[in-house]
Amino acid sequence: MADNLSDTLKKLKITAVDRTDDSLEGCLDCLLQALAQNNMETSEKIQGSGILQLFASLLVPQSSCTAKVANIIAEIAKNEFMRIPCVDAGLISPLVQLLNSKDQEVLLQTGRALGNICYDSHEGRSAVDQAGGAQIVIDHLRSLCSKTDPANEKLLTVFCGMLMNYSNENDSLQAQLINMGVIPTLVKLLGIHCQNAALTEMCLVAFGNLAELESSKEQFASTNIAEELVKLFKKQIDHDKREMVFEVLAPLAENDAIKLQLVEAGLVECLLEIVQQKVDSDKEEDIAELKTASDLMVLLLLGDESMQKLFEGGKGNVFQRVLSWIPSNNHQLQLAGALAIANFARNDGNCIHMVDNGIVEKLMDLLDRHVEDGNVTVQHAALSALRNLAIPVINKAKMLSAGVTEAVLKFLKSEMPPVQFKLLGTLRMLIDAQAEAAEQLGKNVKLVERLVEWCEAKDHAGVMGESNRLLSALIRHSKSKDVIKTIVQSGGIKHLVTMATSEHVIMQNEALVALALIAALELGTAEKDLESAKLVQILHTLLADERSAPEIKYNSMVLICALMGSESLHKEVQDLAFLDVVSKLRSHENKSVAQQASLTEQRLAVES
């Protein structure tokens, strides 16, 4: 075999120059046979013989051997080590020229050759790009799209594969294909050739690649991709095939317009059916599919229009089915159910309807099942749902009397930052403008001590921020001396003072209002802590800083006046020459700030 191959290569060198088609054809057949028996070894011999350069001259449209030469190139380019040599031998340009051939076999083998050279090869892709190969292939896909004979479908599959290898994981080449309008063409292909498994699969992989690119979403949204994918999805019985469709649906469903199209095309019904079929199975692939289907369901609910369409005023079949997931024994469904409720709870109307129809009790039961060694993701999702439901004013009192605070406080001992974060957010929403509830919670020493501890969670900025905000909220909404005393005793004052220097204006403001209430109601109790936290110096800095927001300046001055009742703090104010800073603010463009500056100046002058 080895000797035969060497002879063939020698002979090929001579015949390639003489261009005698008959003897050339015999040599090419020998090479194809050798490649079929041992591709790698034969490819190495071909590379060593220096014959690759000759192939470029054999790739001529009018020769009867052209298809065989392209076939040989396709075969050798299956080896990674042969791709750059093919480029260096100048084969790309003549191959791209052959894409203009009318001969179907030439087109097929040329498509294969270019596709294999591009596979995972930057040099290959770059050469095809420079030769303009992609546009010609896309034009072929467009013109051949409607023909459903087997030979044409085979060619279409090769061309799709070539474009995929050309652009895979390469954002700029994918963007180029999108600009050339490949997406509508591929969607049309999928619709016409949905009976052809190989072509369908190739389209799906191409969609999967392109859908990762943000710029593709708008083009996809302007086609009937949703309808075609749902149609295809319904036909798939095989788990692996459905998995392929899922892999395209997930990135596409991140786009709100496509979410709505998928809902209208009936995807949700398919997903609910999968959940029903797989819920009791313990087979690994069924568990995976249940997760994929329920995750995708939750993703569809992230779009406002798609979510509202599925809510149907709380009467919708989909909403009811999702509700039934919450009491299930399957953790994945409990999680998806709670996340879905959190997504439905994105406007006041939905929240009010759900609270009136008993959703809070379902979520509290779910949380109850996860108190001891519970599933953290389920805890997090259920608390997210409760937090969203607590946003409308009308729901707060109902949720408080249903015992939500007690249910939530059971998770105070959690060491998981995501759970801590949602727990804090839920309590903060519940006590907003609810004086009694704020007082009750603010006197809960265990809670306040935990908040003070979390105020120092430097590794978890979210938990730290929410703890500070809840401390402040307990004071602002309760206006209670007992709450202030509890917070002082637990060491919370220094955190409120630090919060006044936050980079977020809203947090600065909440801190200053809480500190003003402390100064007005319990200055004697908090005096030492305010002093050691250097509150007066911080207020001086806030007032002197031109970048401070008007409301920060205003509340800082209110607080200064309130601090005058303490001898030691008063002395600090005098020592820091506040009068200079405050008098400058009398001409502030904000009327409230200017007015408060005049009042504060008078107060400082009287007290000095």
Tab-separated table of N, CA, C and O in Angstrom, residues 502-554:
chain	number	residue	atom	x	y	z
A	502	SER	N	-22.583	56.704	52.524
A	502	SER	CA	-22.737	55.748	51.415
A	502	SER	C	-22.627	56.464	50.065
A	502	SER	O	-22.893	57.655	49.956
A	503	GLU	N	-22.267	55.688	49.021
A	503	GLU	CA	-22.198	56.292	47.678
A	503	GLU	C	-23.600	56.422	47.076
A	503	GLU	O	-23.789	57.062	46.050
A	504	HIS	N	-24.595	55.783	47.717
A	504	HIS	CA	-25.976	55.859	47.205
A	504	HIS	C	-26.750	56.919	47.978
A	504	HIS	O	-26.911	56.816	49.199
A	505	VAL	N	-27.252	57.919	47.257
A	505	VAL	CA	-27.957	59.035	47.900
A	505	VAL	C	-29.138	58.535	48.726
A	505	VAL	O	-29.373	58.992	49.847
A	506	ILE	N	-29.858	57.551	48.184
A	506	ILE	CA	-31.053	57.062	48.895
A	506	ILE	C	-30.677	56.501	50.273
A	506	ILE	O	-31.368	56.728	51.269
A	507	MET	N	-29.534	55.791	50.332
A	507	MET	CA	-29.104	55.232	51.617
A	507	MET	C	-28.604	56.323	52.558
A	507	MET	O	-28.876	56.310	53.759
A	508	GLN	N	-27.879	57.300	52.016
A	508	GLN	CA	-27.427	58.440	52.838
A	508	GLN	C	-28.624	59.109	53.496
A	508	GLN	O	-28.632	59.394	54.689
A	509	ASN	N	-29.628	59.336	52.672
A	509	ASN	CA	-30.820	60.039	53.134
A	509	ASN	C	-31.550	59.268	54.226
A	509	ASN	O	-31.961	59.827	55.246
A	510	GLU	N	-31.729	57.957	53.992
A	510	GLU	CA	-32.405	57.122	54.999
A	510	GLU	C	-31.648	57.160	56.327
A	510	GLU	O	-32.256	57.206	57.398
A	511	ALA	N	-30.316	57.156	56.238
A	511	ALA	CA	-29.502	57.188	57.460
A	511	ALA	C	-29.681	58.514	58.198
A	511	ALA	O	-29.876	58.554	59.421
A	512	LEU	N	-29.634	59.630	57.440
A	512	LEU	CA	-29.745	60.957	58.071
A	512	LEU	C	-31.107	61.150	58.739
A	512	LEU	O	-31.199	61.717	59.839
A	513	VAL	N	-32.178	60.661	58.081
A	513	VAL	CA	-33.515	60.795	58.678
A	513	VAL	C	-33.599	59.980	59.968
A	513	VAL	O	-34.123	60.445	60.994
A	514	ALA	N	-33.043	58.748	59.942
A	514	ALA	CA	-33.058	57.902	61.153
A	514	ALA	C	-32.242	58.555	62.263
A	514	ALA	O	-32.659	58.577	63.442
A	515	LEU	N	-31.088	59.126	61.916
A	515	LEU	CA	-30.238	59.770	62.930
A	515	LEU	C	-30.917	61.015	63.511
A	515	LEU	O	-30.790	61.304	64.712
A	516	ALA	N	-31.667	61.735	62.665
A	516	ALA	CA	-32.389	62.915	63.155
A	516	ALA	C	-33.463	62.484	64.162
A	516	ALA	O	-33.686	63.156	65.184
A	517	LEU	N	-34.126	61.348	63.891
A	517	LEU	CA	-35.144	60.835	64.836
A	517	LEU	C	-34.477	60.414	66.152
A	517	LEU	O	-35.013	60.647	67.238
A	518	ILE	N	-33.296	59.788	66.044
A	518	ILE	CA	-32.566	59.388	67.251
A	518	ILE	C	-32.233	60.630	68.082
A	518	ILE	O	-32.440	60.667	69.297
A	519	ALA	N	-31.735	61.676	67.389
A	519	ALA	CA	-31.347	62.908	68.086
A	519	ALA	C	-32.559	63.587	68.724
A	519	ALA	O	-32.472	64.170	69.811
A	520	ALA	N	-33.712	63.472	68.053
A	520	ALA	CA	-34.921	64.125	68.580
A	520	ALA	C	-35.527	63.331	69.745
A	520	ALA	O	-36.057	63.916	70.692
A	521	LEU	N	-35.450	61.999	69.671
A	521	LEU	CA	-36.175	61.177	70.663
A	521	LEU	C	-35.294	60.622	71.790
A	521	LEU	O	-35.759	60.448	72.914
A	522	GLU	N	-34.056	60.292	71.496
A	522	GLU	CA	-33.217	59.603	72.496
A	522	GLU	C	-31.769	60.072	72.429
A	522	GLU	O	-30.843	59.266	72.381
A	523	LEU	N	-31.562	61.400	72.403
A	523	LEU	CA	-30.201	61.925	72.225
A	523	LEU	C	-29.286	61.503	73.368
A	523	LEU	O	-28.145	61.094	73.150
A	524	GLY	N	-29.812	61.563	74.572
A	524	GLY	CA	-29.007	61.199	75.755
A	524	GLY	C	-28.478	59.775	75.674
A	524	GLY	O	-27.296	59.516	75.945
A	525	THR	N	-29.347	58.847	75.248
A	525	THR	CA	-28.954	57.430	75.167
A	525	THR	C	-27.881	57.220	74.094
A	525	THR	O	-26.964	56.417	74.268
A	526	ALA	N	-27.997	57.943	72.970
A	526	ALA	CA	-27.132	57.673	71.811
A	526	ALA	C	-25.893	58.566	71.767
A	526	ALA	O	-24.999	58.337	70.946
A	527	GLU	N	-25.856	59.550	72.649
A	527	GLU	CA	-24.820	60.594	72.593
A	527	GLU	C	-23.395	60.046	72.432
A	527	GLU	O	-22.654	60.417	71.513
A	528	LYS	N	-23.006	59.142	73.324
A	528	LYS	CA	-21.616	58.623	73.304
A	528	LYS	C	-21.300	57.918	71.980
A	528	LYS	O	-20.223	58.087	71.409
A	529	ASP	N	-22.269	57.122	71.508
A	529	ASP	CA	-22.048	56.378	70.254
A	529	ASP	C	-21.935	57.338	69.066
A	529	ASP	O	-21.117	57.127	68.157
A	530	LEU	N	-22.744	58.387	69.077
A	530	LEU	CA	-22.692	59.365	67.973
A	530	LEU	C	-21.351	60.084	67.971
A	530	LEU	O	-20.778	60.366	66.917
A	531	GLU	N	-20.870	60.348	69.183
A	531	GLU	CA	-19.583	61.032	69.340
A	531	GLU	C	-18.436	60.154	68.820
A	531	GLU	O	-17.625	60.584	68.000
A	532	SER	N	-18.411	58.893	69.292
A	532	SER	CA	-17.281	58.028	68.889
A	532	SER	C	-17.356	57.648	67.400
A	532	SER	O	-16.355	57.294	66.791
A	533	ALA	N	-18.547	57.740	66.806
A	533	ALA	CA	-18.665	57.442	65.367
A	533	ALA	C	-18.307	58.662	64.515
A	533	ALA	O	-18.373	58.616	63.293
A	534	LYS	N	-17.943	59.777	65.207
A	534	LYS	CA	-17.521	61.021	64.516
A	534	LYS	C	-18.621	61.579	63.602
A	534	LYS	O	-18.346	62.019	62.471
A	535	LEU	N	-19.851	61.586	64.118
A	535	LEU	CA	-20.975	62.070	63.309
A	535	LEU	C	-20.790	63.538	62.913
A	535	LEU	O	-21.018	63.912	61.754
A	536	VAL	N	-20.365	64.375	63.875
A	536	VAL	CA	-20.286	65.812	63.584
A	536	VAL	C	-19.295	66.099	62.447
A	536	VAL	O	-19.581	66.863	61.525
A	537	GLN	N	-18.132	65.401	62.485
A	537	GLN	CA	-17.141	65.604	61.400
A	537	GLN	C	-17.720	65.175	60.049
A	537	GLN	O	-17.506	65.833	59.022
A	538	ILE	N	-18.482	64.073	60.087
A	538	ILE	CA	-19.077	63.574	58.829
A	538	ILE	C	-20.084	64.577	58.272
A	538	ILE	O	-20.113	64.860	57.066
A	539	LEU	N	-20.885	65.165	59.161
A	539	LEU	CA	-21.877	66.150	58.711
A	539	LEU	C	-21.177	67.381	58.121
A	539	LEU	O	-21.623	67.957	57.127
A	540	HIS	N	-20.070	67.768	58.745
A	540	HIS	CA	-19.304	68.914	58.234
A	540	HIS	C	-18.824	68.629	56.807
A	540	HIS	O	-18.928	69.459	55.903
A	541	THR	N	-18.322	67.418	56.622
A	541	THR	CA	-17.825	67.018	55.292
A	541	THR	C	-18.965	67.025	54.267
A	541	THR	O	-18.800	67.505	53.143
A	542	LEU	N	-20.122	66.471	54.659
A	542	LEU	CA	-21.265	66.406	53.727
A	542	LEU	C	-21.718	67.803	53.315
A	542	LEU	O	-22.069	68.050	52.158
A	543	LEU	N	-21.726	68.744	54.280
A	543	LEU	CA	-22.184	70.102	53.971
A	543	LEU	C	-21.152	70.868	53.138
A	543	LEU	O	-21.518	71.677	52.288
A	544	ALA	N	-19.883	70.588	53.379
A	544	ALA	CA	-18.836	71.312	52.649
A	544	ALA	C	-18.639	70.767	51.226
A	544	ALA	O	-18.142	71.473	50.348
A	545	ASP	N	-19.060	69.531	51.013
A	545	ASP	CA	-18.839	68.879	49.705
A	545	ASP	C	-19.857	69.371	48.678
A	545	ASP	O	-21.062	69.183	48.848
A	546	GLU	N	-19.359	69.983	47.612
A	546	GLU	CA	-20.272	70.528	46.584
A	546	GLU	C	-21.065	69.430	45.884
A	546	GLU	O	-22.119	69.682	45.311
A	547	ARG	N	-20.511	68.209	45.912
A	547	ARG	CA	-21.191	67.114	45.191
A	547	ARG	C	-22.386	66.531	45.968
A	547	ARG	O	-23.156	65.756	45.429
A	548	SER	N	-22.520	66.891	47.261
A	548	SER	CA	-23.646	66.345	48.048
A	548	SER	C	-24.978	66.799	47.459
A	548	SER	O	-25.147	67.973	47.119
A	549	ALA	N	-25.924	65.852	47.371
A	549	ALA	CA	-27.249	66.164	46.815
A	549	ALA	C	-27.980	67.151	47.734
A	549	ALA	O	-27.731	67.170	48.956
A	550	PRO	N	-28.923	67.955	47.171
A	550	PRO	CA	-29.650	68.944	47.994
A	550	PRO	C	-30.321	68.316	49.233
A	550	PRO	O	-30.233	68.876	50.335
A	551	GLU	N	-30.947	67.138	49.044
A	551	GLU	CA	-31.645	66.540	50.198
A	551	GLU	C	-30.674	66.104	51.290
A	551	GLU	O	-31.014	66.077	52.475
A	552	ILE	N	-29.433	65.789	50.896
A	552	ILE	CA	-28.407	65.396	51.875
A	552	ILE	C	-28.003	66.626	52.692
A	552	ILE	O	-27.895	66.590	53.916
A	553	LYS	N	-27.811	67.739	51.990
A	553	LYS	CA	-27.461	68.993	52.690
A	553	LYS	C	-28.591	69.396	53.647
A	553	LYS	O	-28.359	69.765	54.794
A	554	TYR	N	-29.814	69.310	53.137
A	554	TYR	CA	-30.982	69.701	53.939
A	554	TYR	C	-31.053	68.862	55.224
A	554	TYR	O	-31.125	69.393	56.341
